[in-house]
mmCIF file of C-alpha atoms in Angstrom:
data_model
loop_
_atom_site.group_PDB
_atom_site.id
_atom_site.type_symbol
_atom_site.label_atom_id
_atom_site.label_comp_id
_atom_site.label_asym_id
_atom_site.label_seq_id
_atom_site.Cartn_x
_atom_site.Cartn_y
_atom_site.Cartn_z
ATOM 1 C CA MET S 1 34.946 104.599 -26.587
ATOM 2 C CA SER S 2 33.078 101.581 -27.837
ATOM 3 C CA ALA S 3 33.560 98.300 -26.089
ATOM 4 C CA GLY S 4 35.391 96.744 -28.978
ATOM 5 C CA SER S 5 37.544 99.658 -30.061
ATOM 6 C CA TYR S 6 40.330 99.058 -27.571
ATOM 7 C CA VAL S 7 41.219 95.740 -29.078
ATOM 8 C CA SER S 8 43.969 96.555 -31.495
ATOM 9 C CA ALA S 9 44.404 95.403 -35.013
ATOM 10 C CA GLN S 10 47.093 93.099 -33.729
ATOM 11 C CA ALA S 11 44.342 90.667 -32.927
ATOM 12 C CA THR S 12 44.234 89.442 -36.461
ATOM 13 C CA ALA S 13 41.769 87.264 -38.286
ATOM 14 C CA SER S 14 43.805 84.230 -37.425
ATOM 15 C CA ALA S 15 43.427 85.032 -33.752
ATOM 16 C CA ALA S 16 39.753 84.204 -33.595
ATOM 17 C CA ALA S 17 37.696 83.371 -30.549
ATOM 18 C CA ARG S 18 35.559 80.356 -29.966
ATOM 19 C CA CYS S 19 31.830 80.323 -29.405
ATOM 20 C CA GLY S 20 31.026 80.516 -25.702
ATOM 21 C CA LYS S 21 28.263 77.943 -26.117
ATOM 22 C CA CYS S 22 29.424 75.298 -28.591
ATOM 23 C CA TYR S 23 33.144 76.246 -28.707
ATOM 24 C CA ALA S 24 33.193 76.335 -32.502
ATOM 25 C CA LEU S 25 35.669 78.727 -34.087
ATOM 26 C CA LEU S 26 34.165 82.157 -34.760
ATOM 27 C CA PRO S 27 35.119 84.071 -37.900
ATOM 28 C CA GLY S 28 37.998 86.322 -36.883
ATOM 29 C CA ASP S 29 36.859 89.285 -38.972
ATOM 30 C CA LEU S 30 33.561 89.379 -37.090
ATOM 31 C CA CYS S 31 35.143 89.559 -33.649
ATOM 32 C CA ASN S 32 35.915 92.751 -31.702
ATOM 33 C CA ARG S 33 32.666 94.403 -32.681
ATOM 34 C CA ASP S 34 29.988 95.905 -30.534
ATOM 35 C CA GLU S 35 27.135 94.193 -32.306
ATOM 36 C CA PRO S 36 26.472 90.496 -31.718
ATOM 37 C CA ILE S 37 27.498 88.008 -34.395
ATOM 38 C CA PRO S 38 25.899 84.628 -35.021
ATOM 39 C CA CYS S 39 27.966 81.541 -34.354
ATOM 40 C CA PRO S 40 28.388 79.630 -37.630
ATOM 41 C CA SER S 41 27.837 76.360 -35.797
ATOM 42 C CA CYS S 42 24.995 76.884 -33.314
ATOM 43 C CA GLY S 43 23.657 80.253 -34.468
ATOM 44 C CA THR S 44 23.830 81.827 -31.001
ATOM 45 C CA LEU S 45 24.225 85.576 -31.161
ATOM 46 C CA GLN S 46 27.252 86.698 -29.274
ATOM 47 C CA MET S 47 29.896 89.328 -28.894
ATOM 48 C CA ALA S 48 33.523 88.281 -28.940
ATOM 49 C CA TRP S 49 36.549 90.311 -27.969
ATOM 50 C CA VAL S 50 39.881 88.840 -28.977
ATOM 51 C CA PHE S 51 43.167 89.922 -27.416
ATOM 52 C CA PRO S 52 46.674 89.707 -28.882
ATOM 53 C CA ALA S 53 47.434 86.664 -26.722
ATOM 54 C CA ALA S 54 45.188 84.650 -29.035
ATOM 55 C CA ALA S 55 47.702 85.137 -31.846
ATOM 56 C CA ARG S 56 50.619 84.231 -29.655
ATOM 57 C CA PRO S 57 52.038 80.793 -30.406
ATOM 58 C CA HIS S 58 52.216 78.239 -27.653
ATOM 59 C CA GLU S 59 55.395 78.535 -25.651
ATOM 60 C CA ALA S 60 57.713 75.651 -26.346
ATOM 61 C CA GLY S 61 58.594 73.475 -23.403
ATOM 62 C CA ARG S 62 62.033 73.934 -21.873
ATOM 63 C CA SER S 63 64.222 70.996 -21.067
ATOM 64 C CA GLY S 64 67.057 72.612 -19.118
ATOM 65 C CA ARG S 65 70.721 72.909 -19.974
ATOM 66 C CA THR S 66 73.128 70.170 -19.125
ATOM 67 C CA LEU S 67 75.649 70.896 -16.399
ATOM 68 C CA LEU S 68 79.016 71.320 -18.058
ATOM 69 C CA SER S 69 81.440 72.150 -15.271
ATOM 70 C CA ASP S 70 81.741 71.768 -11.503
ATOM 71 C CA ASP S 71 81.640 75.501 -10.743
ATOM 72 C CA GLN S 72 78.014 75.746 -11.943
ATOM 73 C CA ALA S 73 75.096 75.141 -9.614
ATOM 74 C CA GLY S 74 72.941 72.140 -10.367
ATOM 75 C CA CYS S 75 69.206 71.732 -10.121
ATOM 76 C CA PHE S 76 67.924 70.273 -6.847
ATOM 77 C CA TYR S 77 65.688 67.802 -8.645
ATOM 78 C CA HIS S 78 67.944 67.131 -11.679
ATOM 79 C CA PRO S 79 71.573 67.250 -10.502
ATOM 80 C CA ASN S 80 72.891 66.948 -14.052
ATOM 81 C CA LYS S 81 70.968 70.034 -15.210
ATOM 82 C CA GLN S 82 72.173 73.600 -14.823
ATOM 83 C CA ALA S 83 70.249 75.701 -12.271
ATOM 84 C CA SER S 84 68.800 78.866 -13.710
ATOM 85 C CA VAL S 85 66.686 80.295 -10.920
ATOM 86 C CA PRO S 86 65.985 79.699 -7.192
ATOM 87 C CA CYS S 87 62.499 78.856 -5.939
ATOM 88 C CA ASP S 88 60.911 81.969 -4.457
ATOM 89 C CA ARG S 89 59.582 80.015 -1.500
ATOM 90 C CA CYS S 90 62.039 77.303 -0.501
ATOM 91 C CA GLY S 91 65.125 78.690 -2.221
ATOM 92 C CA ARG S 92 66.048 75.454 -3.968
ATOM 93 C CA PHE S 93 67.955 75.835 -7.207
ATOM 94 C CA LEU S 94 65.835 74.937 -10.216
ATOM 95 C CA CYS S 95 66.622 74.134 -13.823
ATOM 96 C CA ASP S 96 64.463 75.392 -16.679
ATOM 97 C CA LEU S 97 62.427 72.202 -16.574
ATOM 98 C CA CYS S 98 61.508 72.514 -12.877
ATOM 99 C CA ASP S 99 60.957 76.268 -12.893
ATOM 100 C CA VAL S 100 57.212 76.970 -12.702
ATOM 101 C CA ARG S 101 56.324 80.601 -13.224
ATOM 102 C CA VAL S 102 53.255 81.968 -11.460
ATOM 103 C CA GLY S 103 52.816 85.614 -12.314
ATOM 104 C CA GLN S 104 56.243 87.121 -11.740
ATOM 105 C CA ARG S 105 57.365 84.446 -9.313
ATOM 106 C CA HIS S 106 59.253 81.181 -9.705
ATOM 107 C CA TYR S 107 58.325 78.067 -7.765
ATOM 108 C CA CYS S 108 59.464 74.489 -7.679
ATOM 109 C CA PRO S 109 56.874 71.744 -8.372
ATOM 110 C CA GLN S 110 56.825 70.683 -4.724
ATOM 111 C CA CYS S 111 55.941 74.166 -3.436
ATOM 112 C CA LEU S 112 53.326 74.452 -6.141
ATOM 113 C CA ASP S 113 51.827 71.147 -5.079
ATOM 114 C CA GLN S 114 51.583 72.105 -1.410
ATOM 115 C CA PRO S 115 50.945 75.840 -1.233
ATOM 116 C CA LYS S 116 51.334 77.284 2.226
ATOM 117 C CA GLU S 117 49.319 80.073 3.779
ATOM 118 C CA GLY S 118 51.798 82.744 2.805
ATOM 119 C CA MET S 119 51.543 81.811 -0.869
ATOM 120 C CA VAL S 120 48.245 83.551 -1.437
ATOM 121 C CA ASN S 121 48.528 83.423 -5.202
ATOM 122 C CA LEU S 122 48.634 79.630 -5.237
ATOM 123 C CA GLN S 123 45.692 78.853 -3.002
ATOM 124 C CA ASN S 124 42.790 77.370 -4.885
ATOM 125 C CA SER S 125 40.318 77.152 -2.047
ATOM 126 C CA ARG S 126 39.828 78.212 1.520
ATOM 127 C CA VAL S 127 37.541 77.010 4.288
ATOM 128 C CA LEU S 128 35.847 79.938 5.979
ATOM 129 C CA TYR S 129 36.094 78.901 9.618
ATOM 130 C CA ASP S 130 34.893 82.287 10.826
ATOM 131 C CA LYS S 131 31.612 81.761 8.963
ATOM 132 C CA ILE S 132 31.258 78.259 10.377
ATOM 133 C CA CYS S 133 31.807 79.527 13.933
ATOM 134 C CA LEU S 134 29.280 82.328 13.543
ATOM 135 C CA SER S 135 26.735 79.962 11.997
ATOM 136 C CA LEU S 136 27.171 77.541 14.878
ATOM 137 C CA ALA S 137 26.523 80.374 17.310
ATOM 138 C CA VAL S 138 23.567 81.963 15.500
ATOM 139 C CA VAL S 139 21.673 79.245 13.576
ATOM 140 C CA PRO S 140 20.734 77.167 16.687
ATOM 141 C CA LEU S 141 19.151 80.288 18.167
ATOM 142 C CA VAL S 142 17.013 80.673 15.059
ATOM 143 C CA LEU S 143 16.059 76.991 14.961
ATOM 144 C CA GLY S 144 14.995 77.009 18.583
ATOM 145 C CA LEU S 145 16.730 77.369 21.884
ATOM 146 C CA PHE S 146 17.616 73.747 22.559
ATOM 147 C CA PRO S 147 19.989 73.210 19.588
ATOM 148 C CA SER S 148 22.177 75.915 21.110
ATOM 149 C CA LEU S 149 23.032 73.458 23.893
ATOM 150 C CA LEU S 150 25.323 71.851 21.332
ATOM 151 C CA GLY S 151 25.887 74.763 18.968
ATOM 152 C CA ALA S 152 27.255 77.255 21.478
ATOM 153 C CA PRO S 153 30.007 75.026 22.919
ATOM 154 C CA ALA S 154 30.886 73.877 19.414
ATOM 155 C CA ALA S 155 31.195 77.502 18.275
ATOM 156 C CA VAL S 156 33.452 78.383 21.212
ATOM 157 C CA VAL S 157 35.663 75.320 20.730
ATOM 158 C CA MET S 158 35.958 75.950 16.986
ATOM 159 C CA CYS S 159 36.809 79.598 17.630
ATOM 160 C CA PHE S 160 39.730 78.552 19.820
ATOM 161 C CA ILE S 161 40.939 75.776 17.492
ATOM 162 C CA PHE S 162 40.740 77.804 14.287
ATOM 163 C CA TRP S 163 41.491 81.233 15.735
ATOM 164 C CA ARG S 164 44.572 81.721 13.594
ATOM 165 C CA ARG S 165 43.139 80.394 10.347
ATOM 166 C CA PRO S 166 42.946 83.110 7.704
ATOM 167 C CA PRO S 167 39.563 84.540 6.678
ATOM 168 C CA SER S 168 38.347 84.824 3.107
ATOM 169 C CA LEU S 169 40.807 85.937 0.465
ATOM 170 C CA LEU S 170 38.421 88.776 -0.271
ATOM 171 C CA GLY S 171 39.236 90.310 3.065
ATOM 172 C CA GLY S 172 37.545 90.310 6.416
ATOM 173 C CA SER S 173 38.672 90.827 9.932
ATOM 174 C CA GLY S 174 38.350 88.605 12.976
ATOM 175 C CA LEU S 175 35.039 90.271 13.810
ATOM 176 C CA ARG S 176 32.951 87.226 12.875
ATOM 177 C CA ARG S 177 35.058 84.992 15.072
ATOM 178 C CA LEU S 178 34.940 87.431 17.956
ATOM 179 C CA LEU S 179 31.177 87.760 17.608
ATOM 180 C CA ALA S 180 30.804 83.972 17.498
ATOM 181 C CA LEU S 181 32.945 83.642 20.618
ATOM 182 C CA ILE S 182 30.964 86.265 22.521
ATOM 183 C CA LEU S 183 27.611 84.778 21.450
ATOM 184 C CA GLY S 184 28.767 81.271 22.334
ATOM 185 C CA VAL S 185 30.034 82.279 25.769
ATOM 186 C CA VAL S 186 26.820 84.208 26.508
ATOM 187 C CA GLN S 187 24.687 81.222 25.502
ATOM 188 C CA ILE S 188 26.763 78.840 27.627
ATOM 189 C CA PHE S 189 26.447 81.250 30.573
ATOM 190 C CA CYS S 190 22.664 81.451 30.082
ATOM 191 C CA TRP S 191 22.295 77.666 29.940
ATOM 192 C CA THR S 192 24.467 77.232 33.033
ATOM 193 C CA TRP S 193 22.390 79.773 34.921
ATOM 194 C CA PHE S 194 19.167 78.053 33.739
ATOM 195 C CA PHE S 195 20.231 74.595 34.890
ATOM 196 C CA TYR S 196 21.639 75.970 38.132
ATOM 197 C CA SER S 197 18.385 77.745 38.973
ATOM 198 C CA LYS S 198 16.366 74.611 38.057
ATOM 199 C CA ALA S 199 18.569 72.478 40.264
ATOM 200 C CA GLY S 200 18.193 74.989 43.093
ATOM 201 C CA ALA S 201 14.406 75.051 42.747
ATOM 202 C CA MET C 1 50.914 93.174 -2.653
ATOM 203 C CA ASP C 2 49.474 89.816 -3.533
ATOM 204 C CA ASN C 3 46.067 89.976 -1.944
ATOM 205 C CA ALA C 4 45.045 93.552 -2.736
ATOM 206 C CA TYR C 5 41.849 92.765 -4.558
ATOM 207 C CA THR C 6 39.093 95.099 -5.596
ATOM 208 C CA ARG C 7 35.756 94.221 -7.120
ATOM 209 C CA ALA C 8 36.019 93.959 -10.880
ATOM 210 C CA PRO C 9 33.928 96.615 -12.638
ATOM 211 C CA GLY C 10 30.455 95.379 -13.480
ATOM 212 C CA SER C 11 30.719 92.186 -11.465
ATOM 213 C CA ALA C 12 28.154 91.199 -8.856
ATOM 214 C CA ARG C 13 28.560 92.614 -5.356
ATOM 215 C CA ILE C 14 26.915 89.669 -3.644
ATOM 216 C CA GLY C 15 26.187 86.085 -4.542
ATOM 217 C CA ARG C 16 27.911 82.750 -4.794
ATOM 218 C CA SER C 17 30.177 83.894 -7.596
ATOM 219 C CA ARG C 18 32.314 87.003 -7.537
ATOM 220 C CA LEU C 19 34.988 88.459 -9.749
ATOM 221 C CA LEU C 20 37.858 90.490 -8.354
ATOM 222 C CA ARG C 21 40.675 92.414 -9.881
ATOM 223 C CA GLY C 22 44.235 91.964 -8.716
ATOM 224 C CA SER C 23 47.363 93.762 -9.805
ATOM 225 C CA ASP C 24 48.031 91.475 -12.769
ATOM 226 C CA HIS C 25 45.166 89.004 -12.761
ATOM 227 C CA LEU C 26 41.459 88.452 -12.283
ATOM 228 C CA LEU C 27 40.287 86.311 -9.402
ATOM 229 C CA SER C 28 37.086 84.327 -9.731
ATOM 230 C CA VAL C 29 35.621 83.300 -6.379
ATOM 231 C CA THR C 30 32.871 80.698 -6.250
ATOM 232 C CA CYS C 31 31.092 79.011 -3.363
ATOM 233 C CA PRO C 32 29.350 75.652 -3.777
ATOM 234 C CA TRP C 33 25.592 76.077 -3.294
ATOM 235 C CA TYR C 34 25.462 73.123 -0.914
ATOM 236 C CA TRP C 35 28.289 74.284 1.384
ATOM 237 C CA PRO C 36 28.753 78.052 1.607
ATOM 238 C CA PHE C 37 31.723 77.803 3.964
ATOM 239 C CA VAL C 38 34.273 77.097 1.247
ATOM 240 C CA GLU C 39 35.573 79.486 -1.378
ATOM 241 C CA ASN C 40 37.148 78.192 -4.576
ATOM 242 C CA TYR C 41 39.544 80.473 -6.369
ATOM 243 C CA ARG C 42 40.576 80.641 -9.989
ATOM 244 C CA ARG C 43 43.030 83.144 -11.368
ATOM 245 C CA PHE C 44 43.270 84.544 -14.884
ATOM 246 C CA PHE C 45 46.444 86.465 -15.539
ATOM 247 C CA PHE C 46 45.912 89.371 -17.908
ATOM 248 C CA ARG C 47 48.670 88.183 -20.194
ATOM 249 C CA ASP C 48 46.973 84.775 -20.629
ATOM 250 C CA ILE C 49 43.464 85.925 -21.504
ATOM 251 C CA ARG C 50 42.951 85.211 -25.190
ATOM 252 C CA ALA C 51 39.354 86.238 -25.637
ATOM 253 C CA VAL C 52 36.166 87.121 -23.821
ATOM 254 C CA THR C 53 32.844 86.109 -25.326
ATOM 255 C CA VAL C 54 29.386 87.132 -24.214
ATOM 256 C CA HIS C 55 26.257 85.441 -25.462
ATOM 257 C CA GLN C 56 22.760 86.378 -24.477
ATOM 258 C CA THR C 57 20.704 83.781 -22.633
ATOM 259 C CA SER C 58 16.975 83.419 -22.175
ATOM 260 C CA THR C 59 17.136 83.063 -18.389
ATOM 261 C CA GLY C 60 16.075 86.667 -17.798
ATOM 262 C CA THR C 61 13.084 86.380 -20.126
ATOM 263 C CA ARG C 62 12.016 83.122 -18.501
ATOM 264 C CA CYS C 63 12.275 84.668 -15.039
ATOM 265 C CA SER C 64 10.225 87.656 -16.191
ATOM 266 C CA VAL C 65 7.510 85.351 -17.560
ATOM 267 C CA VAL C 66 7.421 83.341 -14.306
ATOM 268 C CA PHE C 67 7.276 86.495 -12.159
ATOM 269 C CA ALA C 68 4.532 87.984 -14.347
ATOM 270 C CA ILE C 69 2.431 84.793 -14.232
ATOM 271 C CA LEU C 70 2.791 84.519 -10.458
ATOM 272 C CA ALA C 71 1.992 88.204 -9.940
ATOM 273 C CA LEU C 72 -1.074 87.991 -12.168
ATOM 274 C CA ALA C 73 -2.208 84.757 -10.534
ATOM 275 C CA LEU C 74 -1.969 86.223 -7.040
ATOM 276 C CA LEU C 75 -3.305 89.680 -7.903
ATOM 277 C CA PRO C 76 -7.070 88.904 -7.565
ATOM 278 C CA TRP C 77 -6.720 87.383 -4.100
ATOM 279 C CA PRO C 78 -6.661 90.639 -2.102
ATOM 280 C CA PHE C 79 -9.819 91.796 -3.871
ATOM 281 C CA VAL C 80 -11.836 88.698 -2.987
ATOM 282 C CA ALA C 81 -10.861 88.724 0.683
ATOM 283 C CA ASP C 82 -13.402 90.216 3.095
ATOM 284 C CA ASP C 83 -11.206 90.998 6.037
ATOM 285 C CA ARG C 84 -9.073 94.138 5.930
ATOM 286 C CA TRP C 85 -6.004 92.458 7.440
ATOM 287 C CA ALA C 86 -6.304 89.516 5.085
ATOM 288 C CA ARG C 87 -6.303 91.969 2.179
ATOM 289 C CA LEU C 88 -3.204 93.643 3.495
ATOM 290 C CA ILE C 89 -1.420 90.318 3.883
ATOM 291 C CA LEU C 90 -2.543 88.970 0.514
ATOM 292 C CA VAL C 91 -1.365 92.050 -1.334
ATOM 293 C CA VAL C 92 2.243 91.404 -0.288
ATOM 294 C CA PRO C 93 3.067 88.339 -2.496
ATOM 295 C CA PRO C 94 1.914 89.853 -5.820
ATOM 296 C CA ALA C 95 3.636 93.106 -4.903
ATOM 297 C CA LEU C 96 6.880 91.238 -4.270
ATOM 298 C CA PHE C 97 6.641 89.393 -7.584
ATOM 299 C CA MET C 98 5.922 92.648 -9.412
ATOM 300 C CA LEU C 99 8.906 94.215 -7.716
ATOM 301 C CA ALA C 100 11.082 91.275 -8.762
ATOM 302 C CA LEU C 101 9.746 91.602 -12.309
ATOM 303 C CA ALA C 102 10.567 95.304 -12.359
ATOM 304 C CA PHE C 103 14.096 94.643 -11.077
ATOM 305 C CA ASN C 104 14.599 91.874 -13.618
ATOM 306 C CA ILE C 105 13.478 94.061 -16.503
ATOM 307 C CA ALA C 106 15.540 97.016 -15.276
ATOM 308 C CA ALA C 107 18.680 94.872 -14.993
ATOM 309 C CA GLY C 108 18.510 94.074 -18.696
ATOM 310 C CA PRO C 109 19.020 90.863 -20.650
ATOM 311 C CA THR C 110 20.970 88.014 -19.089
ATOM 312 C CA CYS C 111 24.122 86.628 -20.599
ATOM 313 C CA CYS C 112 26.836 84.067 -20.207
ATOM 314 C CA CYS C 113 30.333 85.521 -20.190
ATOM 315 C CA THR C 114 33.248 83.213 -20.969
ATOM 316 C CA ILE C 115 36.939 83.905 -20.474
ATOM 317 C CA HIS C 116 39.146 82.020 -22.929
ATOM 318 C CA THR C 117 42.727 81.121 -22.192
ATOM 319 C CA ALA C 118 45.040 78.684 -23.921
ATOM 320 C CA VAL C 119 43.934 75.842 -21.675
ATOM 321 C CA GLN C 120 40.390 76.561 -20.553
ATOM 322 C CA PHE C 121 37.065 78.246 -21.143
ATOM 323 C CA TRP C 122 35.687 79.595 -17.902
ATOM 324 C CA GLN C 123 32.109 80.800 -17.571
ATOM 325 C CA VAL C 124 32.127 83.775 -15.240
ATOM 326 C CA GLY C 125 29.181 83.460 -12.896
ATOM 327 C CA ALA C 126 29.632 86.997 -11.593
ATOM 328 C CA LEU C 127 28.777 88.553 -14.954
ATOM 329 C CA THR C 128 25.208 87.550 -15.656
ATOM 330 C CA ARG C 129 23.877 90.620 -17.442
ATOM 331 C CA VAL C 130 24.905 91.993 -20.807
ATOM 332 C CA ARG C 131 25.223 95.463 -19.326
ATOM 333 C CA GLN C 132 27.563 94.170 -16.606
ATOM 334 C CA ALA C 133 29.688 92.318 -19.160
ATOM 335 C CA ARG C 134 30.022 95.434 -21.322
ATOM 336 C CA LYS C 135 30.993 97.514 -18.302
ATOM 337 C CA PHE C 136 33.529 94.884 -17.304
ATOM 338 C CA LEU C 137 35.073 94.830 -20.764
ATOM 339 C CA ARG C 138 35.178 98.609 -21.068
ATOM 340 C CA ALA C 139 37.176 98.780 -17.853
ATOM 341 C CA MET C 140 39.284 95.631 -18.068
ATOM 342 C CA GLY C 141 39.859 95.427 -21.831
ATOM 343 C CA PRO C 142 42.433 98.226 -21.966
ATOM 344 C CA LEU C 143 44.213 96.784 -18.931
ATOM 345 C CA ILE C 144 44.442 93.324 -20.473
ATOM 346 C CA LEU C 145 45.583 94.801 -23.754
ATOM 347 C CA ARG C 146 48.219 96.984 -22.094
ATOM 348 C CA GLU C 147 49.549 94.001 -20.165
ATOM 349 C CA GLN C 148 49.784 91.909 -23.319
ATOM 350 C CA GLN C 149 51.394 94.648 -25.396
ATOM 351 C CA ASN C 150 53.848 95.763 -22.724
ATOM 352 C CA PRO C 151 54.476 92.748 -20.512
ATOM 353 C CA PRO C 152 56.316 93.651 -17.312
ATOM 354 C CA ALA C 153 59.909 92.573 -17.315
ATOM 355 C CA ALA C 154 60.014 89.142 -15.780
ATOM 356 C CA PRO C 155 62.820 88.501 -13.349
ATOM 357 C CA GLY C 156 65.353 87.002 -15.623
ATOM 358 C CA PRO C 157 67.281 83.835 -14.999
ATOM 359 C CA THR C 158 69.881 84.316 -12.352
ATOM 360 C CA THR C 159 73.024 82.395 -11.822
ATOM 361 C CA PRO C 160 72.803 80.903 -8.369
#
């Protein structure tokens, strides 16, 4: 199967792509082909695959239905609007205006603004504390022994403080953190023994 | 399951930018070059992807030229050295550059792959070779198309 053959004829000429370099509109009839086509604006050769979503019109904004009777639930944020769905995280009733769909889930604007750890699909960034801990334990050893006087305790303290923080979204166990903790403790033990023996001598 | 990600076909295994495939979306993971302890995520739901464009860039050719020049420039050094150990050491840099040149040529031409949605154009850093981009599209194209032709039934409005 050629790379372009899966794109159906539903992706019509009107559903054209834009040039990846200058963002000019590419001729729709030249898209979905295996061979590169020149951009009419900048002349860059490129391949463009257009999907049916390109022909889909923009979804009109929803305003929410007005609450008509007392036996209907109202929106948490707009009490005069009729609730249509509960938030999947906090459970608040939401009108069509406040309902934010992410994938197959519904969230309220507040939950979307402050995603918690359980809401994996809403997190836009993550600090990799396990990497920081391991770097603090290993890099001072590479730079020379003396930086580990600071690095090792810092690694151990950070391991304890951020022990429960999740690792990368791509996966990963607590192995890095455990390794950092072990390395840090060993270095602290070695330094203690060194200073103790010096003091004794 | 929300976080069951697998590497997207054709995307880079290592590097600052990676592309992963979720159940109904693609996840682009990037790390800033100046601070590798943070990961930034960007999601592209299959139903929202409007187009994917790939245009060839000259980065690969430039790298090949630089590697070739460096390899050729360093190649005579081992032959002019008198000492045996010096020869052995001096042969390493040109060999490494030749190896890099061979890898660069074998990997094929470089490209810039862009995912188009209704609101953004996102250059995918994990797809830097034309061959990778083609592989990615061969695998993901049918999935995106299937999702857009047969969208899963969204949980309809309920009456609380």
